[in-house]
């Protein structure tokens, strides 16, 4: 077996400054686009929504392609309604009835998905400007750190919350995305997720129905007609949601009304620092993406209603990409049997997602033949595990950096 590893380094390029916007801490921040680059691999991020806006890597023939959906300009992101590449919160996914009760107090939120709250509200964390707190363009672990202060009552949520998102390139070709949140004065729910839309064939290559996926989950949380969890946790066996063995995304999608938009309760042990969530393989390009996480769930979404002009004028249609949002369970604030997302004052919630791109040529036993370009998610070596039980509560603790 011949193996060719491609190491990442970071090279800062501040490509543009669009203007000034007010952050939650009432200070003005410039919106910038930053490029992380090594040879023919590159990634771009922006502090508007702490978004990943491009990820370019070669296929098995050495041809480069951008594998995340998005736009060409910041102006287009300002009008984005799809959360392309964004960090979503304070609570990702849905909260039923746009309300919840915590410690005897009823909190009413901004309803932006019918009568429910989606991804933290109409603004959430995806439509705010984050501060750039740290930037290390060179060295063994180049990284960029974004920070946002969410004020007490923002979108209806209780308490001041300080949020940190770090994109870091580690040894052994790992890309780590670490999300940390500290409640300053009140208990509050926190569920952060990265909302990148992936198409391993390239953002403009068409749909993802022929891509092969394996999801390491034997249970999922069924939903009602408004995509709100019923509170049950049921087996995937005998349903279109069963991807315990690798299968193409399109193999059973016609058995669903629109496509996949469902939370999986991940298998694995709470004793493990990380559990494997999913593997995606595009056979045509040879690219593979493998995800590990410390979160109890992953939302599998196949961009079912997408109809948006994106990069280069290409029109993204339904099923043009997939999202794999590692997360706590949706609407957990209204389902006591779901893992808790409540963070108390002085306690830090940590969510970890990381990646490893490299080139290799091999034959796998998982029918992933001739895998050539690989994007894996591995343990960045920080933080503690959130309980992965199907019921009960848990918390995550880690050293906190401002």
Short mmCIF file of C-alpha atoms in Angstrom, two decimals:
data_model
loop_
_atom_site.label_atom_id
_atom_site.label_comp_id
_atom_site.label_asym_id
_atom_site.label_seq_id
_atom_site.Cartn_x
_atom_site.Cartn_y
_atom_site.Cartn_z
CA UNK A 1 0.00 0.00 0.00
CA UNK A 2 1.38 3.37 -1.01
CA UNK A 3 0.47 6.27 1.24
CA UNK A 4 1.04 9.95 0.55
CA UNK A 5 0.26 12.29 3.42
CA UNK A 6 -0.45 15.95 2.85
CA UNK A 7 0.41 18.08 5.88
CA UNK A 8 -1.42 21.33 6.59
CA UNK A 9 0.19 24.62 7.43
CA UNK A 10 -1.56 27.93 7.86
CA UNK A 11 -0.91 30.99 5.74
CA UNK A 12 -2.88 34.10 6.63
CA UNK A 13 -4.41 36.17 3.88
CA UNK A 14 -6.88 38.86 4.90
CA UNK A 15 -8.65 38.95 1.56
CA UNK A 16 -11.24 41.63 2.21
CA UNK A 17 -12.77 43.96 4.74
CA UNK A 18 -16.45 44.46 4.03
CA UNK A 19 -17.50 46.93 6.70
CA UNK A 20 -18.46 47.36 10.33
CA UNK A 21 -21.17 45.59 12.27
CA UNK A 22 -22.12 45.58 15.92
CA UNK A 23 -21.41 42.46 17.93
CA UNK A 24 -23.27 41.27 21.00
CA UNK A 25 -20.73 43.02 23.19
CA UNK A 26 -21.59 46.36 21.55
CA UNK A 27 -18.19 46.85 19.92
CA UNK A 28 -17.54 47.22 16.22
CA UNK A 29 -15.65 44.51 14.41
CA UNK A 30 -14.43 44.32 10.84
CA UNK A 31 -15.63 41.41 8.73
CA UNK A 32 -12.72 39.57 7.18
CA UNK A 33 -12.04 36.49 5.11
CA UNK A 34 -8.98 34.48 6.13
CA UNK A 35 -7.26 31.78 4.11
CA UNK A 36 -5.44 28.80 5.57
CA UNK A 37 -3.26 27.28 2.89
CA UNK A 38 -0.63 24.61 2.27
CA UNK A 39 0.34 23.70 -1.28
CA UNK A 40 -2.79 22.74 -3.19
CA UNK A 41 -4.94 22.46 -0.05
CA UNK A 42 -6.74 25.50 1.28
CA UNK A 43 -9.52 26.57 3.60
CA UNK A 44 -11.22 29.93 4.05
CA UNK A 45 -13.10 31.16 7.10
CA UNK A 46 -14.81 34.41 8.04
CA UNK A 47 -15.67 35.99 11.37
CA UNK A 48 -19.20 36.69 10.11
CA UNK A 49 -20.96 33.79 11.78
CA UNK A 50 -17.56 32.11 12.40
CA UNK A 51 -18.17 30.35 9.09
CA UNK A 52 -16.23 27.88 6.99
CA UNK A 53 -16.70 29.30 3.50
CA UNK A 54 -14.46 27.03 1.42
CA UNK A 55 -12.42 23.87 1.67
CA UNK A 56 -10.37 22.95 -1.39
CA UNK A 57 -8.57 19.61 -1.72
CA UNK A 58 -7.50 17.29 -4.54
CA UNK A 59 -9.30 14.22 -5.83
CA UNK A 60 -7.67 10.91 -6.77
CA UNK A 61 -6.45 12.45 -10.02
CA UNK A 62 -4.98 15.52 -8.33
CA UNK A 63 -7.77 17.83 -9.49
CA UNK A 64 -8.73 20.48 -6.96
CA UNK A 65 -12.32 21.20 -5.93
CA UNK A 66 -14.06 23.23 -3.27
CA UNK A 67 -16.20 20.73 -1.33
CA UNK A 68 -18.38 23.10 0.74
CA UNK A 69 -21.31 25.11 -0.57
CA UNK A 70 -21.38 28.87 -0.16
CA UNK A 71 -21.14 32.24 -1.85
CA UNK A 72 -18.50 34.35 -3.55
CA UNK A 73 -18.92 37.50 -1.44
CA UNK A 74 -19.61 38.55 2.13
CA UNK A 75 -22.57 40.59 0.88
CA UNK A 76 -24.27 37.36 -0.16
CA UNK A 77 -23.62 35.80 3.25
CA UNK A 78 -25.37 38.77 4.88
CA UNK A 79 -28.58 37.67 3.13
CA UNK A 80 -28.02 33.94 3.67
CA UNK A 81 -30.98 31.93 4.96
CA UNK A 82 -29.31 28.49 4.83
CA UNK A 83 -26.62 28.95 7.51
CA UNK A 84 -23.91 28.01 4.99
CA UNK A 85 -20.81 26.99 6.99
CA UNK A 86 -21.90 28.85 10.11
CA UNK A 87 -21.64 28.17 13.81
CA UNK A 88 -25.29 27.95 14.87
CA UNK A 89 -26.52 28.61 18.42
CA UNK A 90 -27.16 29.51 21.22
CA UNK A 91 -29.13 26.29 20.69
CA UNK A 92 -28.72 24.53 17.35
CA UNK A 93 -31.67 22.70 15.81
CA UNK A 94 -35.27 23.16 16.98
CA UNK A 95 -37.01 24.16 20.20
CA UNK A 96 -40.72 23.37 20.16
CA UNK A 97 -43.15 26.22 20.65
CA UNK A 98 -40.23 28.65 20.90
CA UNK A 99 -40.21 28.25 24.68
CA UNK A 100 -38.93 26.19 27.58
CA UNK A 101 -39.02 26.20 31.37
CA UNK A 102 -35.80 26.20 33.37
CA UNK A 103 -35.60 26.34 37.17
CA UNK A 104 -39.27 27.33 37.36
CA UNK A 105 -39.03 30.21 34.88
CA UNK A 106 -40.72 30.16 31.46
CA UNK A 107 -38.51 31.57 28.70
CA UNK A 108 -40.12 32.66 25.45
CA UNK A 109 -37.83 32.72 22.44
CA UNK A 110 -37.89 34.22 18.95
CA UNK A 111 -39.94 31.94 16.67
CA UNK A 112 -38.29 31.76 13.24
CA UNK A 113 -39.44 28.34 11.99
CA UNK A 114 -43.20 28.52 12.09
CA UNK A 115 -44.07 28.55 15.78
CA UNK A 116 -40.73 27.02 16.73
CA UNK A 117 -37.17 28.28 17.20
CA UNK A 118 -34.48 27.05 14.79
CA UNK A 119 -30.71 27.48 15.29
CA UNK A 120 -31.08 30.03 18.07
CA UNK A 121 -33.54 32.39 16.42
CA UNK A 122 -33.69 34.82 13.53
CA UNK A 123 -30.13 36.03 14.20
CA UNK A 124 -28.61 33.37 16.41
CA UNK A 125 -24.83 33.13 16.23
CA UNK A 126 -24.69 32.81 12.44
CA UNK A 127 -25.62 36.43 11.67
CA UNK A 128 -23.33 38.22 14.07
CA UNK A 129 -19.75 39.38 13.75
CA UNK A 130 -17.31 37.49 15.97
CA UNK A 131 -14.10 38.96 17.36
CA UNK A 132 -10.83 37.51 16.12
CA UNK A 133 -9.11 36.79 19.44
CA UNK A 134 -6.04 34.81 18.39
CA UNK A 135 -4.32 34.08 15.14
CA UNK A 136 -1.20 32.00 14.66
CA UNK A 137 -0.43 31.65 10.96
CA UNK A 138 2.61 29.40 11.34
CA UNK A 139 4.11 26.74 13.55
CA UNK A 140 3.15 23.22 14.54
CA UNK A 141 -0.49 24.09 15.38
CA UNK A 142 -1.63 27.14 13.39
CA UNK A 143 -5.06 28.32 14.48
CA UNK A 144 -7.65 31.06 14.54
CA UNK A 145 -9.95 31.79 17.47
CA UNK A 146 -13.28 33.60 17.22
CA UNK A 147 -15.18 34.93 20.26
CA UNK A 148 -18.72 36.18 20.78
CA UNK A 149 -20.52 37.54 23.82
CA UNK A 150 -24.22 36.69 23.81
CA UNK A 151 -26.07 39.00 26.17
CA UNK A 152 -28.72 38.06 28.71
CA UNK A 153 -32.08 37.93 26.90
CA UNK A 154 -30.63 37.70 23.39
CA UNK A 155 -33.25 35.89 21.27
CA UNK A 156 -35.00 35.21 24.61
CA UNK A 157 -32.29 33.00 26.17
CA UNK A 158 -31.28 33.55 29.80
CA UNK A 159 -27.89 34.73 30.96
CA UNK A 160 -24.75 36.22 29.50
CA UNK A 161 -22.78 33.63 27.55
CA UNK A 162 -19.20 33.85 26.36
CA UNK A 163 -18.54 31.65 23.32
CA UNK A 164 -15.23 30.61 21.76
CA UNK A 165 -14.76 28.81 18.43
CA UNK A 166 -11.32 27.63 17.43
CA UNK A 167 -10.25 26.27 14.05
CA UNK A 168 -6.88 24.60 14.49
CA UNK A 169 -4.54 22.63 12.26
CA UNK A 170 -2.83 19.93 14.34
CA UNK A 171 -0.11 17.37 13.77
CA UNK A 172 -0.91 14.32 11.66
CA UNK A 173 -3.06 16.43 9.32
CA UNK A 174 -5.92 17.12 11.73
CA UNK A 175 -8.33 20.03 11.43
CA UNK A 176 -9.97 20.64 14.81
CA UNK A 177 -13.10 22.70 15.38
CA UNK A 178 -13.55 23.33 19.09
CA UNK A 179 -16.61 25.19 20.42
CA UNK A 180 -16.63 26.34 24.05
CA UNK A 181 -19.28 28.28 25.94
CA UNK A 182 -19.21 29.68 29.49
CA UNK A 183 -22.34 30.85 31.28
CA UNK A 184 -21.51 33.96 33.27
CA UNK A 185 -24.54 34.47 35.53
CA UNK A 186 -27.54 32.21 34.77
CA UNK A 187 -28.21 28.62 33.84
CA UNK A 188 -28.89 28.38 30.12
CA UNK A 189 -29.17 25.77 27.37
CA UNK A 190 -26.21 25.56 24.98
CA UNK A 191 -25.98 23.43 21.85
CA UNK A 192 -23.46 24.61 19.26
CA UNK A 193 -22.92 23.07 15.83
CA UNK A 194 -21.05 23.75 12.62
CA UNK A 195 -23.44 23.92 9.67
CA UNK A 196 -21.15 23.27 6.69
CA UNK A 197 -22.79 21.85 3.57
CA UNK A 198 -20.51 19.16 2.12
CA UNK A 199 -20.39 17.75 -1.39
CA UNK A 200 -17.24 15.65 -1.73
CA UNK A 201 -17.51 15.69 -5.50
CA UNK A 202 -17.22 19.48 -5.44
CA UNK A 203 -19.71 22.19 -4.54
CA UNK A 204 -20.88 22.45 -8.16
CA UNK A 205 -20.86 18.73 -9.03
CA UNK A 206 -24.59 18.09 -8.65
CA UNK A 207 -26.36 16.04 -5.99
CA UNK A 208 -24.89 13.82 -3.27
CA UNK A 209 -27.28 10.88 -3.76
CA UNK A 210 -24.53 8.60 -5.11
CA UNK A 211 -22.20 9.32 -2.20
CA UNK A 212 -21.90 6.46 0.26
CA UNK A 213 -22.51 7.04 3.95
CA UNK A 214 -22.12 5.02 7.11
CA UNK A 215 -23.62 6.39 10.34
CA UNK A 216 -22.54 4.77 13.58
CA UNK A 217 -25.91 4.83 15.26
CA UNK A 218 -28.46 2.14 15.98
CA UNK A 219 -31.10 4.61 17.23
CA UNK A 220 -32.62 7.90 16.13
CA UNK A 221 -35.10 10.44 17.50
CA UNK A 222 -38.28 10.43 15.36
CA UNK A 223 -40.01 13.74 14.65
CA UNK A 224 -43.48 15.09 13.94
CA UNK A 225 -44.61 17.03 10.86
CA UNK A 226 -42.80 20.15 12.15
CA UNK A 227 -39.53 18.21 12.64
CA UNK A 228 -39.87 18.38 16.42
CA UNK A 229 -38.77 15.21 18.26
CA UNK A 230 -41.58 13.15 19.73
CA UNK A 231 -39.40 12.29 22.72
CA UNK A 232 -38.94 8.67 21.67
CA UNK A 233 -35.60 7.07 20.86
CA UNK A 234 -36.15 4.16 18.47
CA UNK A 235 -34.14 1.63 16.52
CA UNK A 236 -33.05 2.31 12.94
CA UNK A 237 -33.54 -1.36 12.08
CA UNK A 238 -36.01 -1.84 9.24
CA UNK A 239 -36.21 1.90 8.47
CA UNK A 240 -34.72 4.15 5.76
CA UNK A 241 -32.56 5.63 8.53
CA UNK A 242 -30.42 2.51 8.87
CA UNK A 243 -26.88 3.30 7.69
CA UNK A 244 -25.03 1.03 10.08
CA UNK A 245 -23.59 -0.56 6.95
CA UNK A 246 -22.32 1.74 4.17
CA UNK A 247 -24.97 2.56 1.60
CA UNK A 248 -25.60 5.30 -0.94
CA UNK A 249 -27.57 8.27 0.32
CA UNK A 250 -30.06 7.89 -2.51
CA UNK A 251 -30.70 4.19 -1.93
CA UNK A 252 -33.81 4.74 0.20
CA UNK A 253 -34.37 8.48 0.13
CA UNK A 254 -37.50 8.04 -1.98
CA UNK A 255 -39.14 6.39 1.04
CA UNK A 256 -39.07 9.77 2.79
CA UNK A 257 -41.20 12.80 1.99
CA UNK A 258 -38.31 15.14 1.15
CA UNK A 259 -35.08 13.57 2.32
CA UNK A 260 -33.06 13.17 5.50
CA UNK A 261 -33.32 15.70 8.32
CA UNK A 262 -33.00 13.62 11.46
CA UNK A 263 -30.96 13.32 14.65
CA UNK A 264 -29.09 10.08 15.31
CA UNK A 265 -28.29 8.96 18.87
CA UNK A 266 -24.70 7.88 18.38
CA UNK A 267 -23.42 4.51 19.52
CA UNK A 268 -20.24 4.15 21.48
CA UNK A 269 -19.15 4.38 25.05
CA UNK A 270 -19.28 7.43 27.32
CA UNK A 271 -15.88 6.25 28.55
CA UNK A 272 -14.35 7.11 25.20
CA UNK A 273 -13.16 10.65 24.64
CA UNK A 274 -14.45 10.54 21.08
CA UNK A 275 -16.90 8.30 19.25
CA UNK A 276 -17.11 7.76 15.51
CA UNK A 277 -20.16 9.47 14.02
CA UNK A 278 -20.06 8.91 10.25
CA UNK A 279 -18.02 8.15 7.15
CA UNK A 280 -18.88 9.64 3.76
CA UNK A 281 -17.27 8.40 0.53
CA UNK A 282 -17.53 9.84 -2.96
CA UNK A 283 -16.31 7.05 -5.24
CA UNK A 284 -16.02 9.23 -8.34
CA UNK A 285 -13.54 11.64 -6.76
CA UNK A 286 -12.10 9.21 -4.20
CA UNK A 287 -12.63 11.69 -1.37
CA UNK A 288 -13.64 10.41 2.07
CA UNK A 289 -14.80 12.30 5.15
CA UNK A 290 -14.76 10.62 8.54
CA UNK A 291 -16.25 12.29 11.62
CA UNK A 292 -15.59 11.70 15.30
CA UNK A 293 -17.19 13.73 18.07
CA UNK A 294 -17.70 14.05 21.81
CA UNK A 295 -21.39 14.85 21.33
CA UNK A 296 -24.29 12.40 21.78
CA UNK A 297 -25.97 13.09 18.45
CA UNK A 298 -25.48 14.01 14.81
CA UNK A 299 -28.06 15.63 12.55
CA UNK A 300 -28.01 14.16 9.05
CA UNK A 301 -29.49 16.67 6.59
CA UNK A 302 -29.59 16.33 2.81
CA UNK A 303 -30.40 19.97 1.95
CA UNK A 304 -33.93 19.01 1.04
CA UNK A 305 -35.36 22.44 0.24
CA UNK A 306 -32.25 24.12 -1.10
CA UNK A 307 -32.69 26.36 -4.14
CA UNK A 308 -29.99 28.99 -4.02
CA UNK A 309 -27.49 30.60 -6.38
CA UNK A 310 -24.03 30.05 -4.94
CA UNK A 311 -20.37 30.25 -5.87
CA UNK A 312 -19.67 31.05 -9.50
CA UNK A 313 -23.39 31.49 -10.15
CA UNK A 314 -24.02 27.75 -9.75
CA UNK A 315 -27.56 27.05 -8.55
CA UNK A 316 -27.69 24.64 -5.62
CA UNK A 317 -30.76 22.41 -5.83
CA UNK A 318 -32.28 19.98 -3.31
CA UNK A 319 -29.78 17.27 -2.26
CA UNK A 320 -26.84 19.32 -3.56
CA UNK A 321 -25.02 18.70 -0.27
CA UNK A 322 -25.19 16.98 3.08
CA UNK A 323 -24.76 18.30 6.59
CA UNK A 324 -23.51 16.21 9.50
CA UNK A 325 -24.05 18.45 12.52
CA UNK A 326 -22.60 16.92 15.68
CA UNK A 327 -24.82 18.12 18.50
CA UNK A 328 -26.95 17.51 21.55
CA UNK A 329 -30.42 16.16 20.83
CA UNK A 330 -32.94 18.62 19.33
CA UNK A 331 -35.48 20.14 21.74
CA UNK A 332 -33.75 18.54 24.71
CA UNK A 333 -34.91 21.45 26.90
CA UNK A 334 -38.44 20.05 26.56
CA UNK A 335 -37.55 16.34 26.85
CA UNK A 336 -36.10 15.36 30.25
CA UNK A 337 -35.14 11.91 28.91
CA UNK A 338 -32.68 13.48 26.42
CA UNK A 339 -29.08 14.33 27.44
CA UNK A 340 -29.10 17.72 29.13
CA UNK A 341 -27.74 20.83 27.39
CA UNK A 342 -28.03 23.07 30.45
CA UNK A 343 -24.84 24.92 31.38
CA UNK A 344 -24.72 26.46 34.84
CA UNK A 345 -22.78 29.62 35.74
CA UNK A 346 -19.06 29.00 35.84
CA UNK A 347 -19.33 25.70 33.95
CA UNK A 348 -17.90 25.38 30.45
CA UNK A 349 -19.54 23.39 27.68
CA UNK A 350 -17.11 22.00 25.11
CA UNK A 351 -18.01 20.58 21.73
CA UNK A 352 -15.29 19.13 19.54
CA UNK A 353 -15.12 18.35 15.84
CA UNK A 354 -11.87 17.80 13.96
CA UNK A 355 -10.58 16.69 10.61
CA UNK A 356 -7.67 15.01 8.84
CA UNK A 357 -7.20 15.42 5.09
CA UNK A 358 -4.57 13.25 3.42
CA UNK A 359 -3.91 11.38 0.23
CA UNK A 360 -3.58 7.65 0.15
CA UNK A 361 -4.13 4.76 -2.21
CA UNK A 362 -5.49 1.59 -0.67
CA UNK A 363 -8.23 -1.00 -0.72
CA UNK A 364 -10.55 -1.07 2.29
CA UNK A 365 -12.70 -3.85 3.68
CA UNK A 366 -15.62 -1.41 3.98
CA UNK A 367 -16.14 -1.31 0.20
CA UNK A 368 -14.32 2.03 0.14
CA UNK A 369 -12.14 0.90 -2.75
CA UNK A 370 -9.23 3.02 -3.97
CA UNK A 371 -9.64 5.74 -1.38
CA UNK A 372 -7.36 8.54 -2.45
CA UNK A 373 -8.31 11.77 -0.73
CA UNK A 374 -9.42 11.48 2.85
CA UNK A 375 -10.81 13.95 5.38
CA UNK A 376 -10.96 12.41 8.85
CA UNK A 377 -12.05 13.80 12.20
CA UNK A 378 -9.94 12.87 15.17
CA UNK A 379 -9.40 13.70 18.81
CA UNK A 380 -7.61 17.04 19.22
CA UNK A 381 -6.74 15.94 22.72
CA UNK A 382 -8.70 18.50 24.71
CA UNK A 383 -11.93 18.54 26.70
CA UNK A 384 -13.94 15.89 28.47
CA UNK A 385 -16.68 13.67 27.13
CA UNK A 386 -20.35 14.51 27.23
CA UNK A 387 -22.41 11.55 28.43
CA UNK A 388 -23.65 9.50 25.49
CA UNK A 389 -26.48 7.76 27.35
CA UNK A 390 -29.94 7.68 25.83
CA UNK A 391 -31.39 9.35 28.89
CA UNK A 392 -30.31 11.36 31.89
CA UNK A 393 -28.14 14.44 32.20
CA UNK A 394 -24.49 15.20 31.77
CA UNK A 395 -22.07 18.07 31.51
CA UNK A 396 -18.70 18.81 29.98
CA UNK A 397 -15.82 20.45 31.78
CA UNK A 398 -12.53 21.76 30.45
CA UNK A 399 -9.99 24.47 31.22
CA UNK A 400 -11.36 27.78 29.96
CA UNK A 401 -9.50 30.38 27.94
CA UNK A 402 -10.82 33.87 27.31
#
